[in-house]
Amino acid sequence: MEIFNIELINVAVTVVVALAGLVTKQAMSYLKKKGVLKQLESHKVIVDIAVNAVEQMYKKNHGEEKLNLAKMEIIKLAKAKKIKISEKELDLMIESAVKEMNKTIKEEMKK
Protein backbone atom coordinates (compact mmCIF):
# COMPACT_ATOMS: atom_id res chain seq x y z
CA MET A 1 0.00 0.00 0.00
CA GLU A 2 2.84 2.39 0.86
CA ILE A 3 4.54 1.77 -2.51
CA PHE A 4 1.24 2.47 -4.24
CA ASN A 5 0.97 5.84 -2.43
CA ILE A 6 4.53 6.80 -3.37
CA GLU A 7 3.91 5.94 -7.04
CA LEU A 8 0.64 7.85 -6.99
CA ILE A 9 2.41 10.92 -5.60
CA ASN A 10 5.13 10.64 -8.26
CA VAL A 11 2.53 10.48 -11.02
CA ALA A 12 0.65 13.44 -9.53
CA VAL A 13 3.84 15.54 -9.35
CA THR A 14 4.69 14.66 -12.96
CA VAL A 15 1.23 15.69 -14.13
CA VAL A 16 1.38 18.99 -12.19
CA VAL A 17 4.81 19.85 -13.65
CA ALA A 18 3.63 19.03 -17.17
CA LEU A 19 0.52 21.18 -16.72
CA ALA A 20 2.59 24.08 -15.35
CA GLY A 21 4.84 23.92 -18.41
CA LEU A 22 1.86 23.84 -20.74
CA VAL A 23 0.18 26.79 -19.00
CA THR A 24 3.43 28.81 -19.14
CA LYS A 25 3.84 28.08 -22.84
CA GLN A 26 0.25 29.09 -23.57
CA ALA A 27 0.53 32.26 -21.48
CA MET A 28 3.70 33.35 -23.29
CA SER A 29 2.09 32.64 -26.64
CA TYR A 30 -0.97 34.68 -25.66
CA LEU A 31 1.13 37.61 -24.45
CA LYS A 32 3.22 37.59 -27.61
CA LYS A 33 0.08 37.51 -29.70
CA LYS A 34 -1.36 40.49 -27.85
CA GLY A 35 1.90 42.41 -28.25
CA VAL A 36 2.30 42.88 -24.51
CA LEU A 37 5.85 41.62 -24.43
CA LYS A 38 6.92 43.84 -27.31
CA GLN A 39 5.25 46.81 -25.65
CA LEU A 40 7.03 46.13 -22.34
CA GLU A 41 10.35 45.78 -24.14
CA SER A 42 9.89 49.13 -25.87
CA HIS A 43 9.01 50.72 -22.53
CA LYS A 44 12.13 49.21 -20.97
CA VAL A 45 14.38 50.53 -23.74
CA ILE A 46 13.05 54.07 -23.30
CA VAL A 47 13.40 53.91 -19.52
CA ASP A 48 16.94 52.52 -19.70
CA ILE A 49 18.01 55.26 -22.11
CA ALA A 50 16.51 58.01 -19.96
CA VAL A 51 17.87 56.66 -16.66
CA ASN A 52 21.38 56.29 -18.07
CA ALA A 53 21.23 59.74 -19.66
CA VAL A 54 20.05 61.39 -16.44
CA GLU A 55 22.72 59.56 -14.47
CA GLN A 56 25.37 60.77 -16.89
CA MET A 57 24.18 64.36 -17.33
CA TYR A 58 23.09 65.20 -13.79
CA LYS A 59 25.77 63.64 -11.60
CA LYS A 60 25.48 66.39 -8.98
CA ASN A 61 21.76 65.78 -8.47
CA HIS A 62 20.51 63.08 -6.14
CA GLY A 63 17.45 61.05 -5.21
CA GLU A 64 14.13 62.75 -5.86
CA GLU A 65 15.66 65.29 -8.26
CA LYS A 66 17.09 62.57 -10.50
CA LEU A 67 13.85 60.62 -10.31
CA ASN A 68 11.85 63.62 -11.49
CA LEU A 69 14.36 64.38 -14.25
CA ALA A 70 14.21 60.77 -15.43
CA LYS A 71 10.41 60.86 -15.42
CA MET A 72 10.37 64.04 -17.49
CA GLU A 73 12.81 62.58 -20.03
CA ILE A 74 10.89 59.31 -20.28
CA ILE A 75 7.60 61.15 -20.80
CA LYS A 76 9.20 63.23 -23.57
CA LEU A 77 10.59 60.14 -25.31
CA ALA A 78 7.34 58.21 -24.89
CA LYS A 79 5.26 61.06 -26.32
CA ALA A 80 7.61 61.38 -29.28
CA LYS A 81 7.19 57.66 -29.99
CA LYS A 82 3.46 57.71 -29.16
CA ILE A 83 3.89 55.19 -26.36
CA LYS A 84 1.62 55.24 -23.35
CA ILE A 85 3.22 54.56 -19.95
CA SER A 86 1.26 54.75 -16.71
CA GLU A 87 2.69 56.46 -13.64
CA LYS A 88 2.95 53.10 -11.86
CA GLU A 89 4.75 51.49 -14.82
CA LEU A 90 7.06 54.47 -14.95
CA ASP A 91 8.01 54.17 -11.28
CA LEU A 92 8.51 50.41 -11.44
CA MET A 93 10.57 50.53 -14.61
CA ILE A 94 12.78 53.34 -13.31
CA GLU A 95 13.41 51.41 -10.11
CA SER A 96 14.25 48.32 -12.13
CA ALA A 97 16.62 50.24 -14.43
CA VAL A 98 18.39 51.87 -11.47
CA LYS A 99 18.75 48.52 -9.72
CA GLU A 100 20.17 46.94 -12.86
CA MET A 101 22.55 49.86 -13.37
CA ASN A 102 23.77 49.70 -9.75
CA LYS A 103 24.25 45.94 -10.02
CA THR A 104 26.36 46.38 -13.14
CA ILE A 105 28.45 49.07 -11.47
CA LYS A 106 29.08 46.86 -8.43
CA GLU A 107 30.09 43.93 -10.65
CA GLU A 108 32.50 46.13 -12.60
CA MET A 109 34.07 47.46 -9.39
CA LYS A 110 34.75 43.92 -8.18
CA LYS A 111 36.88 43.16 -11.25
JSON list of C-alpha atoms in Angstrom, two decimals:
[
{"chain": "A", "resi": 1, "resn": "MET", "atom": "CA", "xyz": [0.00, 0.00, 0.00]},
{"chain": "A", "resi": 2, "resn": "GLU", "atom": "CA", "xyz": [2.84, 2.39, 0.86]},
{"chain": "A", "resi": 3, "resn": "ILE", "atom": "CA", "xyz": [4.54, 1.77, -2.51]},
{"chain": "A", "resi": 4, "resn": "PHE", "atom": "CA", "xyz": [1.24, 2.47, -4.24]},
{"chain": "A", "resi": 5, "resn": "ASN", "atom": "CA", "xyz": [0.97, 5.84, -2.43]},
{"chain": "A", "resi": 6, "resn": "ILE", "atom": "CA", "xyz": [4.53, 6.80, -3.37]},
{"chain": "A", "resi": 7, "resn": "GLU", "atom": "CA", "xyz": [3.91, 5.94, -7.04]},
{"chain": "A", "resi": 8, "resn": "LEU", "atom": "CA", "xyz": [0.64, 7.85, -6.99]},
{"chain": "A", "resi": 9, "resn": "ILE", "atom": "CA", "xyz": [2.41, 10.92, -5.60]},
{"chain": "A", "resi": 10, "resn": "ASN", "atom": "CA", "xyz": [5.13, 10.64, -8.26]},
{"chain": "A", "resi": 11, "resn": "VAL", "atom": "CA", "xyz": [2.53, 10.48, -11.02]},
{"chain": "A", "resi": 12, "resn": "ALA", "atom": "CA", "xyz": [0.65, 13.44, -9.53]},
{"chain": "A", "resi": 13, "resn": "VAL", "atom": "CA", "xyz": [3.84, 15.54, -9.35]},
{"chain": "A", "resi": 14, "resn": "THR", "atom": "CA", "xyz": [4.69, 14.66, -12.96]},
{"chain": "A", "resi": 15, "resn": "VAL", "atom": "CA", "xyz": [1.23, 15.69, -14.13]},
{"chain": "A", "resi": 16, "resn": "VAL", "atom": "CA", "xyz": [1.38, 18.99, -12.19]},
{"chain": "A", "resi": 17, "resn": "VAL", "atom": "CA", "xyz": [4.81, 19.85, -13.65]},
{"chain": "A", "resi": 18, "resn": "ALA", "atom": "CA", "xyz": [3.63, 19.03, -17.17]},
{"chain": "A", "resi": 19, "resn": "LEU", "atom": "CA", "xyz": [0.52, 21.18, -16.72]},
{"chain": "A", "resi": 20, "resn": "ALA", "atom": "CA", "xyz": [2.59, 24.08, -15.35]},
{"chain": "A", "resi": 21, "resn": "GLY", "atom": "CA", "xyz": [4.84, 23.92, -18.41]},
{"chain": "A", "resi": 22, "resn": "LEU", "atom": "CA", "xyz": [1.86, 23.84, -20.74]},
{"chain": "A", "resi": 23, "resn": "VAL", "atom": "CA", "xyz": [0.18, 26.79, -19.00]},
{"chain": "A", "resi": 24, "resn": "THR", "atom": "CA", "xyz": [3.43, 28.81, -19.14]},
{"chain": "A", "resi": 25, "resn": "LYS", "atom": "CA", "xyz": [3.84, 28.08, -22.84]},
{"chain": "A", "resi": 26, "resn": "GLN", "atom": "CA", "xyz": [0.25, 29.09, -23.57]},
{"chain": "A", "resi": 27, "resn": "ALA", "atom": "CA", "xyz": [0.53, 32.26, -21.48]},
{"chain": "A", "resi": 28, "resn": "MET", "atom": "CA", "xyz": [3.70, 33.35, -23.29]},
{"chain": "A", "resi": 29, "resn": "SER", "atom": "CA", "xyz": [2.09, 32.64, -26.64]},
{"chain": "A", "resi": 30, "resn": "TYR", "atom": "CA", "xyz": [-0.97, 34.68, -25.66]},
{"chain": "A", "resi": 31, "resn": "LEU", "atom": "CA", "xyz": [1.13, 37.61, -24.45]},
{"chain": "A", "resi": 32, "resn": "LYS", "atom": "CA", "xyz": [3.22, 37.59, -27.61]},
{"chain": "A", "resi": 33, "resn": "LYS", "atom": "CA", "xyz": [0.08, 37.51, -29.70]},
{"chain": "A", "resi": 34, "resn": "LYS", "atom": "CA", "xyz": [-1.36, 40.49, -27.85]},
{"chain": "A", "resi": 35, "resn": "GLY", "atom": "CA", "xyz": [1.90, 42.41, -28.25]},
{"chain": "A", "resi": 36, "resn": "VAL", "atom": "CA", "xyz": [2.30, 42.88, -24.51]},
{"chain": "A", "resi": 37, "resn": "LEU", "atom": "CA", "xyz": [5.85, 41.62, -24.43]},
{"chain": "A", "resi": 38, "resn": "LYS", "atom": "CA", "xyz": [6.92, 43.84, -27.31]},
{"chain": "A", "resi": 39, "resn": "GLN", "atom": "CA", "xyz": [5.25, 46.81, -25.65]},
{"chain": "A", "resi": 40, "resn": "LEU", "atom": "CA", "xyz": [7.03, 46.13, -22.34]},
{"chain": "A", "resi": 41, "resn": "GLU", "atom": "CA", "xyz": [10.35, 45.78, -24.14]},
{"chain": "A", "resi": 42, "resn": "SER", "atom": "CA", "xyz": [9.89, 49.13, -25.87]},
{"chain": "A", "resi": 43, "resn": "HIS", "atom": "CA", "xyz": [9.01, 50.72, -22.53]},
{"chain": "A", "resi": 44, "resn": "LYS", "atom": "CA", "xyz": [12.13, 49.21, -20.97]},
{"chain": "A", "resi": 45, "resn": "VAL", "atom": "CA", "xyz": [14.38, 50.53, -23.74]},
{"chain": "A", "resi": 46, "resn": "ILE", "atom": "CA", "xyz": [13.05, 54.07, -23.30]},
{"chain": "A", "resi": 47, "resn": "VAL", "atom": "CA", "xyz": [13.40, 53.91, -19.52]},
{"chain": "A", "resi": 48, "resn": "ASP", "atom": "CA", "xyz": [16.94, 52.52, -19.70]},
{"chain": "A", "resi": 49, "resn": "ILE", "atom": "CA", "xyz": [18.01, 55.26, -22.11]},
{"chain": "A", "resi": 50, "resn": "ALA", "atom": "CA", "xyz": [16.51, 58.01, -19.96]},
{"chain": "A", "resi": 51, "resn": "VAL", "atom": "CA", "xyz": [17.87, 56.66, -16.66]},
{"chain": "A", "resi": 52, "resn": "ASN", "atom": "CA", "xyz": [21.38, 56.29, -18.07]},
{"chain": "A", "resi": 53, "resn": "ALA", "atom": "CA", "xyz": [21.23, 59.74, -19.66]},
{"chain": "A", "resi": 54, "resn": "VAL", "atom": "CA", "xyz": [20.05, 61.39, -16.44]},
{"chain": "A", "resi": 55, "resn": "GLU", "atom": "CA", "xyz": [22.72, 59.56, -14.47]},
{"chain": "A", "resi": 56, "resn": "GLN", "atom": "CA", "xyz": [25.37, 60.77, -16.89]},
{"chain": "A", "resi": 57, "resn": "MET", "atom": "CA", "xyz": [24.18, 64.36, -17.33]},
{"chain": "A", "resi": 58, "resn": "TYR", "atom": "CA", "xyz": [23.09, 65.20, -13.79]},
{"chain": "A", "resi": 59, "resn": "LYS", "atom": "CA", "xyz": [25.77, 63.64, -11.60]},
{"chain": "A", "resi": 60, "resn": "LYS", "atom": "CA", "xyz": [25.48, 66.39, -8.98]},
{"chain": "A", "resi": 61, "resn": "ASN", "atom": "CA", "xyz": [21.76, 65.78, -8.47]},
{"chain": "A", "resi": 62, "resn": "HIS", "atom": "CA", "xyz": [20.51, 63.08, -6.14]},
{"chain": "A", "resi": 63, "resn": "GLY", "atom": "CA", "xyz": [17.45, 61.05, -5.21]},
{"chain": "A", "resi": 64, "resn": "GLU", "atom": "CA", "xyz": [14.13, 62.75, -5.86]},
{"chain": "A", "resi": 65, "resn": "GLU", "atom": "CA", "xyz": [15.66, 65.29, -8.26]},
{"chain": "A", "resi": 66, "resn": "LYS", "atom": "CA", "xyz": [17.09, 62.57, -10.50]},
{"chain": "A", "resi": 67, "resn": "LEU", "atom": "CA", "xyz": [13.85, 60.62, -10.31]},
{"chain": "A", "resi": 68, "resn": "ASN", "atom": "CA", "xyz": [11.85, 63.62, -11.49]},
{"chain": "A", "resi": 69, "resn": "LEU", "atom": "CA", "xyz": [14.36, 64.38, -14.25]},
{"chain": "A", "resi": 70, "resn": "ALA", "atom": "CA", "xyz": [14.21, 60.77, -15.43]},
{"chain": "A", "resi": 71, "resn": "LYS", "atom": "CA", "xyz": [10.41, 60.86, -15.42]},
{"chain": "A", "resi": 72, "resn": "MET", "atom": "CA", "xyz": [10.37, 64.04, -17.49]},
{"chain": "A", "resi": 73, "resn": "GLU", "atom": "CA", "xyz": [12.81, 62.58, -20.03]},
{"chain": "A", "resi": 74, "resn": "ILE", "atom": "CA", "xyz": [10.89, 59.31, -20.28]},
{"chain": "A", "resi": 75, "resn": "ILE", "atom": "CA", "xyz": [7.60, 61.15, -20.80]},
{"chain": "A", "resi": 76, "resn": "LYS", "atom": "CA", "xyz": [9.20, 63.23, -23.57]},
{"chain": "A", "resi": 77, "resn": "LEU", "atom": "CA", "xyz": [10.59, 60.14, -25.31]},
{"chain": "A", "resi": 78, "resn": "ALA", "atom": "CA", "xyz": [7.34, 58.21, -24.89]},
{"chain": "A", "resi": 79, "resn": "LYS", "atom": "CA", "xyz": [5.26, 61.06, -26.32]},
{"chain": "A", "resi": 80, "resn": "ALA", "atom": "CA", "xyz": [7.61, 61.38, -29.28]},
{"chain": "A", "resi": 81, "resn": "LYS", "atom": "CA", "xyz": [7.19, 57.66, -29.99]},
{"chain": "A", "resi": 82, "resn": "LYS", "atom": "CA", "xyz": [3.46, 57.71, -29.16]},
{"chain": "A", "resi": 83, "resn": "ILE", "atom": "CA", "xyz": [3.89, 55.19, -26.36]},
{"chain": "A", "resi": 84, "resn": "LYS", "atom": "CA", "xyz": [1.62, 55.24, -23.35]},
{"chain": "A", "resi": 85, "resn": "ILE", "atom": "CA", "xyz": [3.22, 54.56, -19.95]},
{"chain": "A", "resi": 86, "resn": "SER", "atom": "CA", "xyz": [1.26, 54.75, -16.71]},
{"chain": "A", "resi": 87, "resn": "GLU", "atom": "CA", "xyz": [2.69, 56.46, -13.64]},
{"chain": "A", "resi": 88, "resn": "LYS", "atom": "CA", "xyz": [2.95, 53.10, -11.86]},
{"chain": "A", "resi": 89, "resn": "GLU", "atom": "CA", "xyz": [4.75, 51.49, -14.82]},
{"chain": "A", "resi": 90, "resn": "LEU", "atom": "CA", "xyz": [7.06, 54.47, -14.95]},
{"chain": "A", "resi": 91, "resn": "ASP", "atom": "CA", "xyz": [8.01, 54.17, -11.28]},
{"chain": "A", "resi": 92, "resn": "LEU", "atom": "CA", "xyz": [8.51, 50.41, -11.44]},
{"chain": "A", "resi": 93, "resn": "MET", "atom": "CA", "xyz": [10.57, 50.53, -14.61]},
{"chain": "A", "resi": 94, "resn": "ILE", "atom": "CA", "xyz": [12.78, 53.34, -13.31]},
{"chain": "A", "resi": 95, "resn": "GLU", "atom": "CA", "xyz": [13.41, 51.41, -10.11]},
{"chain": "A", "resi": 96, "resn": "SER", "atom": "CA", "xyz": [14.25, 48.32, -12.13]},
{"chain": "A", "resi": 97, "resn": "ALA", "atom": "CA", "xyz": [16.62, 50.24, -14.43]},
{"chain": "A", "resi": 98, "resn": "VAL", "atom": "CA", "xyz": [18.39, 51.87, -11.47]},
{"chain": "A", "resi": 99, "resn": "LYS", "atom": "CA", "xyz": [18.75, 48.52, -9.72]},
{"chain": "A", "resi": 100, "resn": "GLU", "atom": "CA", "xyz": [20.17, 46.94, -12.86]},
{"chain": "A", "resi": 101, "resn": "MET", "atom": "CA", "xyz": [22.55, 49.86, -13.37]},
{"chain": "A", "resi": 102, "resn": "ASN", "atom": "CA", "xyz": [23.77, 49.70, -9.75]},
{"chain": "A", "resi": 103, "resn": "LYS", "atom": "CA", "xyz": [24.25, 45.94, -10.02]},
{"chain": "A", "resi": 104, "resn": "THR", "atom": "CA", "xyz": [26.36, 46.38, -13.14]},
{"chain": "A", "resi": 105, "resn": "ILE", "atom": "CA", "xyz": [28.45, 49.07, -11.47]},
{"chain": "A", "resi": 106, "resn": "LYS", "atom": "CA", "xyz": [29.08, 46.86, -8.43]},
{"chain": "A", "resi": 107, "resn": "GLU", "atom": "CA", "xyz": [30.09, 43.93, -10.65]},
{"chain": "A", "resi": 108, "resn": "GLU", "atom": "CA", "xyz": [32.50, 46.13, -12.60]},
{"chain": "A", "resi": 109, "resn": "MET", "atom": "CA", "xyz": [34.07, 47.46, -9.39]},
{"chain": "A", "resi": 110, "resn": "LYS", "atom": "CA", "xyz": [34.75, 43.92, -8.18]},
{"chain": "A", "resi": 111, "resn": "LYS", "atom": "CA", "xyz": [36.88, 43.16, -11.25]}
]
